[in-house]
CSV table of N, CA and C in Angstrom, one decimal:
chain,number,residue,atom,x,y,z
A,1,GLN,N,0.8,-1.2,0.0
A,1,GLN,CA,0.0,0.0,0.0
A,1,GLN,C,0.9,1.2,0.0
A,2,VAL,N,0.6,2.1,-1.0
A,2,VAL,CA,1.4,3.3,-1.1
A,2,VAL,C,1.0,4.3,0.0
A,3,GLN,N,1.9,4.9,0.6
A,3,GLN,CA,1.6,6.0,1.6
A,3,GLN,C,2.5,7.2,1.3
A,4,LEU,N,2.0,8.3,1.3
A,4,LEU,CA,2.7,9.6,1.2
A,4,LEU,C,2.3,10.4,2.4
A,5,VAL,N,3.3,10.7,3.3
A,5,VAL,CA,3.0,11.4,4.5
A,5,VAL,C,3.8,12.7,4.6
A,6,GLU,N,3.0,13.8,4.6
A,6,GLU,CA,3.6,15.2,4.6
A,6,GLU,C,3.8,15.6,6.0
A,7,SER,N,4.8,16.5,6.1
A,7,SER,CA,5.1,17.2,7.4
A,7,SER,C,5.8,18.5,7.2
A,8,GLY,N,5.9,19.3,8.2
A,8,GLY,CA,6.6,20.5,8.1
A,8,GLY,C,5.8,21.8,7.9
A,9,GLY,N,4.5,21.6,7.8
A,9,GLY,CA,3.6,22.8,7.6
A,9,GLY,C,3.5,23.5,9.0
A,10,GLY,N,2.9,24.7,8.9
A,10,GLY,CA,2.7,25.5,10.1
A,10,GLY,C,2.3,26.9,9.8
A,11,LEU,N,2.4,27.7,10.9
A,11,LEU,CA,2.1,29.1,10.8
A,11,LEU,C,3.4,29.9,10.7
A,12,VAL,N,3.5,30.8,9.8
A,12,VAL,CA,4.7,31.6,9.6
A,12,VAL,C,4.4,33.0,9.2
A,13,GLN,N,5.2,33.9,9.5
A,13,GLN,CA,4.9,35.3,9.1
A,13,GLN,C,5.4,35.5,7.7
A,14,ALA,N,4.8,36.5,7.0
A,14,ALA,CA,5.2,36.8,5.7
A,14,ALA,C,6.7,37.1,5.7
A,15,GLY,N,7.4,36.6,4.6
A,15,GLY,CA,8.8,36.7,4.5
A,15,GLY,C,9.6,35.6,5.1
A,16,GLY,N,8.9,34.7,5.9
A,16,GLY,CA,9.6,33.6,6.5
A,16,GLY,C,9.7,32.4,5.6
A,17,SER,N,10.2,31.3,6.1
A,17,SER,CA,10.5,30.1,5.4
A,17,SER,C,9.9,28.9,6.0
A,18,LEU,N,9.6,27.9,5.2
A,18,LEU,CA,9.2,26.6,5.7
A,18,LEU,C,9.8,25.5,4.8
A,19,ARG,N,10.1,24.4,5.4
A,19,ARG,CA,10.5,23.2,4.6
A,19,ARG,C,9.5,22.1,4.8
A,20,LEU,N,8.8,21.8,3.7
A,20,LEU,CA,7.9,20.6,3.7
A,20,LEU,C,8.6,19.4,3.4
A,21,SER,N,8.2,18.3,4.0
A,21,SER,CA,8.8,17.0,3.7
A,21,SER,C,7.6,16.0,3.4
A,22,CYS,N,8.0,15.0,2.6
A,22,CYS,CA,7.0,14.0,2.2
A,22,CYS,C,7.7,12.7,2.2
A,23,ALA,N,7.4,11.8,3.2
A,23,ALA,CA,8.0,10.5,3.3
A,23,ALA,C,7.1,9.5,2.6
A,24,ALA,N,7.7,8.7,1.7
A,24,ALA,CA,6.9,7.8,0.9
A,24,ALA,C,7.3,6.4,1.3
A,25,SER,N,6.3,5.5,1.2
A,25,SER,CA,6.5,4.1,1.4
A,25,SER,C,5.5,3.3,0.5
A,26,GLY,N,5.9,2.0,0.3
A,26,GLY,CA,5.0,1.2,-0.5
A,26,GLY,C,5.2,1.3,-2.0
A,27,LEU,N,6.3,2.0,-2.4
A,27,LEU,CA,6.6,2.1,-3.8
A,27,LEU,C,8.1,2.2,-4.0
A,28,ILE,N,8.5,1.9,-5.2
A,28,ILE,CA,10.0,2.1,-5.5
A,28,ILE,C,10.2,3.5,-5.7
A,29,PHE,N,10.5,4.2,-4.7
A,29,PHE,CA,10.6,5.7,-4.7
A,29,PHE,C,11.4,6.2,-5.8
A,30,SER,N,12.6,5.6,-6.1
A,30,SER,CA,13.5,6.2,-7.0
A,30,SER,C,13.0,6.1,-8.5
A,31,THR,N,11.9,5.4,-8.7
A,31,THR,CA,11.4,5.3,-10.1
A,31,THR,C,10.2,6.3,-10.3
A,32,TYR,N,9.8,7.0,-9.3
A,32,TYR,CA,8.7,7.9,-9.4
A,32,TYR,C,9.1,9.4,-9.5
A,33,ALA,N,8.4,10.1,-10.3
A,33,ALA,CA,8.4,11.6,-10.2
A,33,ALA,C,7.6,12.0,-9.0
A,34,MET,N,8.1,13.0,-8.3
A,34,MET,CA,7.4,13.4,-7.1
A,34,MET,C,7.1,14.9,-7.2
A,35,GLY,N,6.0,15.3,-6.5
A,35,GLY,CA,5.7,16.7,-6.6
A,35,GLY,C,4.8,17.2,-5.5
A,36,TRP,N,4.5,18.5,-5.6
A,36,TRP,CA,3.7,19.2,-4.6
A,36,TRP,C,2.6,19.9,-5.3
A,37,PHE,N,1.4,19.9,-4.7
A,37,PHE,CA,0.2,20.6,-5.1
A,37,PHE,C,-0.3,21.4,-3.9
A,38,ARG,N,-1.1,22.4,-4.1
A,38,ARG,CA,-1.7,23.1,-2.9
A,38,ARG,C,-3.1,23.5,-3.3
A,39,GLN,N,-3.9,23.6,-2.2
A,39,GLN,CA,-5.3,24.0,-2.4
A,39,GLN,C,-5.6,25.1,-1.3
A,40,ALA,N,-5.9,26.3,-1.8
A,40,ALA,CA,-6.3,27.4,-0.9
A,40,ALA,C,-7.8,27.3,-0.7
A,41,PRO,N,-8.2,27.9,0.4
A,41,PRO,CA,-9.7,27.9,0.7
A,41,PRO,C,-10.5,28.5,-0.5
A,42,GLY,N,-11.5,27.8,-0.9
A,42,GLY,CA,-12.3,28.3,-2.0
A,42,GLY,C,-11.7,28.2,-3.4
A,43,LYS,N,-10.6,27.6,-3.5
A,43,LYS,CA,-9.9,27.5,-4.8
A,43,LYS,C,-9.7,26.0,-5.2
A,44,GLU,N,-9.4,25.8,-6.4
A,44,GLU,CA,-9.1,24.5,-6.9
A,44,GLU,C,-7.6,24.1,-6.5
A,45,ARG,N,-7.4,22.8,-6.4
A,45,ARG,CA,-6.0,22.4,-6.2
A,45,ARG,C,-5.2,22.7,-7.4
A,46,GLU,N,-3.9,23.2,-7.1
A,46,GLU,CA,-3.1,23.6,-8.2
A,46,GLU,C,-1.7,23.0,-8.0
A,47,PHE,N,-1.1,22.7,-9.2
A,47,PHE,CA,0.3,22.2,-9.2
A,47,PHE,C,1.3,23.3,-8.7
A,48,VAL,N,2.3,22.9,-7.9
A,48,VAL,CA,3.3,23.8,-7.3
A,48,VAL,C,4.6,23.5,-7.9
A,49,ALA,N,5.1,22.2,-7.7
A,49,ALA,CA,6.5,21.9,-8.1
A,49,ALA,C,6.6,20.4,-8.3
A,50,ALA,N,7.5,20.0,-9.1
A,50,ALA,CA,7.8,18.6,-9.4
A,50,ALA,C,9.2,18.3,-9.6
A,51,VAL,N,9.6,17.1,-9.3
A,51,VAL,CA,11.0,16.7,-9.5
A,51,VAL,C,11.0,15.3,-10.2
A,52,SER,N,11.9,15.1,-11.1
A,52,SER,CA,12.0,13.8,-11.8
A,52,SER,C,12.5,12.7,-10.9
A,53,SER,N,12.4,11.5,-11.3
A,53,SER,CA,12.8,10.4,-10.4
A,53,SER,C,14.3,10.5,-10.1
A,54,SER,N,15.1,11.0,-11.0
A,54,SER,CA,16.5,11.1,-10.7
A,54,SER,C,16.9,12.4,-9.9
A,55,GLY,N,15.9,13.3,-9.9
A,55,GLY,CA,16.2,14.6,-9.2
A,55,GLY,C,16.8,15.6,-10.1
A,56,ILE,N,17.1,15.3,-11.3
A,56,ILE,CA,17.8,16.2,-12.2
A,56,ILE,C,16.8,17.3,-12.8
A,57,ILE,N,15.6,16.9,-13.1
A,57,ILE,CA,14.7,17.8,-13.7
A,57,ILE,C,13.7,18.3,-12.7
A,58,THR,N,13.4,19.6,-12.7
A,58,THR,CA,12.4,20.2,-11.8
A,58,THR,C,11.5,21.1,-12.6
A,59,SER,N,10.3,21.3,-12.0
A,59,SER,CA,9.4,22.2,-12.7
A,59,SER,C,8.6,22.9,-11.6
A,60,TYR,N,8.3,24.2,-11.8
A,60,TYR,CA,7.6,25.0,-10.8
A,60,TYR,C,6.5,25.8,-11.5
A,61,ILE,N,5.5,26.1,-10.7
A,61,ILE,CA,4.5,27.1,-11.1
A,61,ILE,C,5.2,28.5,-11.0
A,62,ASP,N,4.8,29.4,-11.9
A,62,ASP,CA,5.4,30.7,-12.0
A,62,ASP,C,5.4,31.4,-10.6
A,63,SER,N,4.4,31.3,-9.9
A,63,SER,CA,4.2,32.1,-8.7
A,63,SER,C,5.2,31.7,-7.6
A,64,VAL,N,5.9,30.6,-7.7
A,64,VAL,CA,6.8,30.2,-6.6
A,64,VAL,C,8.2,30.1,-7.2
A,65,LYS,N,8.4,30.3,-8.4
A,65,LYS,CA,9.8,30.3,-9.0
A,65,LYS,C,10.7,31.3,-8.3
A,66,GLY,N,11.9,30.9,-8.0
A,66,GLY,CA,12.8,31.8,-7.4
A,66,GLY,C,12.6,31.9,-5.9
A,67,ARG,N,11.5,31.4,-5.4
A,67,ARG,CA,11.3,31.4,-3.9
A,67,ARG,C,11.2,30.0,-3.3
A,68,SER,N,11.1,29.0,-4.2
A,68,SER,CA,10.9,27.6,-3.7
A,68,SER,C,11.9,26.7,-4.4
A,69,THR,N,12.3,25.6,-3.7
A,69,THR,CA,13.2,24.6,-4.3
A,69,THR,C,12.6,23.2,-3.9
A,70,ILE,N,12.4,22.4,-4.9
A,70,ILE,CA,12.0,21.0,-4.7
A,70,ILE,C,13.3,20.1,-4.8
A,71,SER,N,13.4,19.2,-3.9
A,71,SER,CA,14.5,18.3,-4.0
A,71,SER,C,14.0,16.9,-3.4
A,72,ARG,N,14.9,15.9,-3.6
A,72,ARG,CA,14.5,14.6,-3.1
A,72,ARG,C,15.8,13.9,-2.6
A,73,ASP,N,15.5,12.9,-1.7
A,73,ASP,CA,16.6,12.0,-1.2
A,73,ASP,C,16.1,10.6,-1.5
A,74,ASN,N,16.6,10.0,-2.5
A,74,ASN,CA,16.1,8.7,-2.8
A,74,ASN,C,16.5,7.6,-1.8
A,75,ALA,N,17.5,7.9,-1.1
A,75,ALA,CA,18.0,6.9,-0.1
A,75,ALA,C,17.0,6.9,1.1
A,76,ARG,N,16.3,8.1,1.3
A,76,ARG,CA,15.4,8.2,2.4
A,76,ARG,C,13.9,8.2,1.9
A,77,SER,N,13.7,8.0,0.6
A,77,SER,CA,12.4,8.0,0.1
A,77,SER,C,11.6,9.2,0.5
A,78,THR,N,12.2,10.4,0.4
A,78,THR,CA,11.6,11.6,0.9
A,78,THR,C,11.8,12.7,-0.2
A,79,VAL,N,10.8,13.5,-0.3
A,79,VAL,CA,10.8,14.7,-1.2
A,79,VAL,C,10.6,15.9,-0.3
A,80,TYR,N,11.3,17.0,-0.7
A,80,TYR,CA,11.2,18.2,0.1
A,80,TYR,C,10.7,19.4,-0.8
A,81,LEU,N,10.1,20.4,-0.1
A,81,LEU,CA,9.8,21.6,-0.7
A,81,LEU,C,10.3,22.7,0.2
A,82,GLN,N,11.4,23.4,-0.1
A,82,GLN,CA,11.9,24.5,0.6
A,82,GLN,C,11.2,25.8,0.1
A,83,MET,N,10.5,26.5,1.0
A,83,MET,CA,9.8,27.7,0.5
A,83,MET,C,10.3,28.9,1.3
A,84,ASN,N,10.7,29.9,0.6
A,84,ASN,CA,11.3,31.1,1.2
A,84,ASN,C,10.5,32.3,0.8
A,85,SER,N,10.7,33.4,1.5
A,85,SER,CA,10.0,34.6,1.2
A,85,SER,C,8.5,34.4,1.0
A,86,LEU,N,7.9,33.7,2.0
A,86,LEU,CA,6.5,33.3,1.9
A,86,LEU,C,5.6,34.5,2.0
A,87,ILE,N,4.5,34.5,1.2
A,87,ILE,CA,3.5,35.5,1.2
A,87,ILE,C,2.2,35.0,1.6
A,88,PRO,N,1.3,35.8,2.0
A,88,PRO,CA,-0.1,35.3,2.4
A,88,PRO,C,-0.7,34.4,1.4
A,89,GLU,N,-0.5,34.8,0.1
A,89,GLU,CA,-1.1,34.0,-1.0
A,89,GLU,C,-0.6,32.6,-1.1
A,90,ASP,N,0.5,32.2,-0.3
A,90,ASP,CA,0.9,30.9,-0.3
A,90,ASP,C,0.1,30.0,0.7
A,91,THR,N,-0.7,30.6,1.5
A,91,THR,CA,-1.5,29.9,2.4
A,91,THR,C,-2.4,28.9,1.7
A,92,ALA,N,-2.3,27.6,2.2
A,92,ALA,CA,-3.0,26.5,1.5
A,92,ALA,C,-2.7,25.2,2.2
A,93,VAL,N,-3.4,24.2,1.9
A,93,VAL,CA,-3.0,22.9,2.3
A,93,VAL,C,-2.1,22.3,1.2
A,94,TYR,N,-1.0,21.9,1.5
A,94,TYR,CA,0.0,21.4,0.6
A,94,TYR,C,0.0,19.9,0.5
A,95,TYR,N,-0.1,19.3,-0.7
A,95,TYR,CA,-0.2,17.9,-0.9
A,95,TYR,C,1.0,17.3,-1.6
A,96,CYS,N,1.5,16.2,-1.2
A,96,CYS,CA,2.5,15.5,-1.9
A,96,CYS,C,1.8,14.6,-2.9
A,97,ALA,N,2.5,14.3,-4.0
A,97,ALA,CA,1.9,13.5,-5.1
A,97,ALA,C,3.0,12.7,-5.8
A,98,ALA,N,2.6,11.6,-6.4
A,98,ALA,CA,3.6,10.8,-7.1
A,98,ALA,C,3.0,10.2,-8.4
A,99,ALA,N,3.8,10.1,-9.4
A,99,ALA,CA,3.4,9.5,-10.7
A,99,ALA,C,4.7,9.0,-11.4
A,100,ASP,N,4.5,8.4,-12.5
A,100,ASP,CA,5.6,7.8,-13.2
A,100,ASP,C,6.4,8.7,-14.1
A,101,SER,N,5.9,10.0,-14.2
A,101,SER,CA,6.6,11.0,-15.0
A,101,SER,C,6.1,12.4,-14.5
A,102,ILE,N,7.0,13.4,-14.8
A,102,ILE,CA,6.5,14.7,-14.4
A,102,ILE,C,5.3,15.1,-15.2
A,103,ARG,N,5.2,14.7,-16.5
A,103,ARG,CA,4.1,15.1,-17.3
A,103,ARG,C,2.8,14.5,-16.7
A,104,ARG,N,2.8,13.3,-16.3
A,104,ARG,CA,1.6,12.7,-15.7
A,104,ARG,C,1.4,13.3,-14.3
A,105,LEU,N,2.4,13.6,-13.6
A,105,LEU,CA,2.3,14.1,-12.2
A,105,LEU,C,1.5,15.5,-12.3
A,106,THR,N,1.8,16.3,-13.2
A,106,THR,CA,1.2,17.6,-13.3
A,106,THR,C,-0.2,17.6,-13.7
A,107,THR,N,-0.7,16.5,-14.3
A,107,THR,CA,-2.1,16.4,-14.7
A,107,THR,C,-2.9,15.4,-14.0
A,108,SER,N,-2.4,14.3,-13.7
A,108,SER,CA,-3.2,13.2,-13.0
A,108,SER,C,-2.3,12.3,-12.2
A,109,PRO,N,-1.8,12.8,-11.0
A,109,PRO,CA,-1.0,11.9,-10.2
A,109,PRO,C,-1.6,10.6,-9.8
A,110,TRP,N,-0.8,9.7,-9.6
A,110,TRP,CA,-1.3,8.3,-9.2
A,110,TRP,C,-1.6,8.3,-7.7
A,111,TYR,N,-0.8,8.9,-6.9
A,111,TYR,CA,-0.9,8.8,-5.5
A,111,TYR,C,-0.9,10.2,-4.8
A,112,TRP,N,-1.6,10.3,-3.7
A,112,TRP,CA,-1.7,11.6,-3.0
A,112,TRP,C,-1.4,11.4,-1.5
A,113,GLY,N,-0.8,12.4,-0.9
A,113,GLY,CA,-0.8,12.4,0.6
A,113,GLY,C,-2.0,13.1,1.1
A,114,ARG,N,-2.1,13.2,2.4
A,114,ARG,CA,-3.3,13.8,3.0
A,114,ARG,C,-3.2,15.3,3.2
A,115,GLY,N,-2.0,15.8,3.1
A,115,GLY,CA,-1.8,17.2,3.1
A,115,GLY,C,-1.3,17.8,4.4
A,116,THR,N,-0.6,18.9,4.3
A,116,THR,CA,-0.2,19.6,5.5
A,116,THR,C,-0.5,21.1,5.3
A,117,GLN,N,-1.0,21.7,6.4
A,117,GLN,CA,-1.5,23.1,6.3
A,117,GLN,C,-0.3,24.1,6.4
A,118,VAL,N,-0.3,25.0,5.5
A,118,VAL,CA,0.7,26.2,5.6
A,118,VAL,C,-0.1,27.4,5.7
A,119,THR,N,0.1,28.2,6.7
A,119,THR,CA,-0.6,29.5,6.9
A,119,THR,C,0.5,30.6,7.0
A,120,VAL,N,0.4,31.6,6.1
A,120,VAL,CA,1.3,32.7,6.1
A,120,VAL,C,0.5,34.0,6.6
A,121,SER,N,0.9,34.5,7.7
A,121,SER,CA,0.3,35.7,8.2
A,121,SER,C,1.0,37.0,7.7
A,122,SER,N,0.2,38.0,7.5
A,122,SER,CA,0.7,39.3,7.0
A,122,SER,C,1.2,40.2,8.1
């Protein structure tokens, strides 16, 4: 059974930083593209960032480019999202996701975590 467990969310002031983690189990982690989505209150879930299985290729939504870095540790089956210069518009539940490619990940992930709340106060 595949499990994706997010952690690292919380309340932070605007301009602050958070590092989200997603620990995966039940899958051959090194063969999956991994990514992050978010859903703000009253809005649809949106893609945030993705990293290829090797960690070499990354992709970001424009609104987080330059402020966020996605990375992965295949030995620990964990993917990270480092978020800096946070703004109130980043407030959302952040979900970890997995698929066999970045292309599929951005459109229809195979697996989802349950999410972690990020709240940025102004």
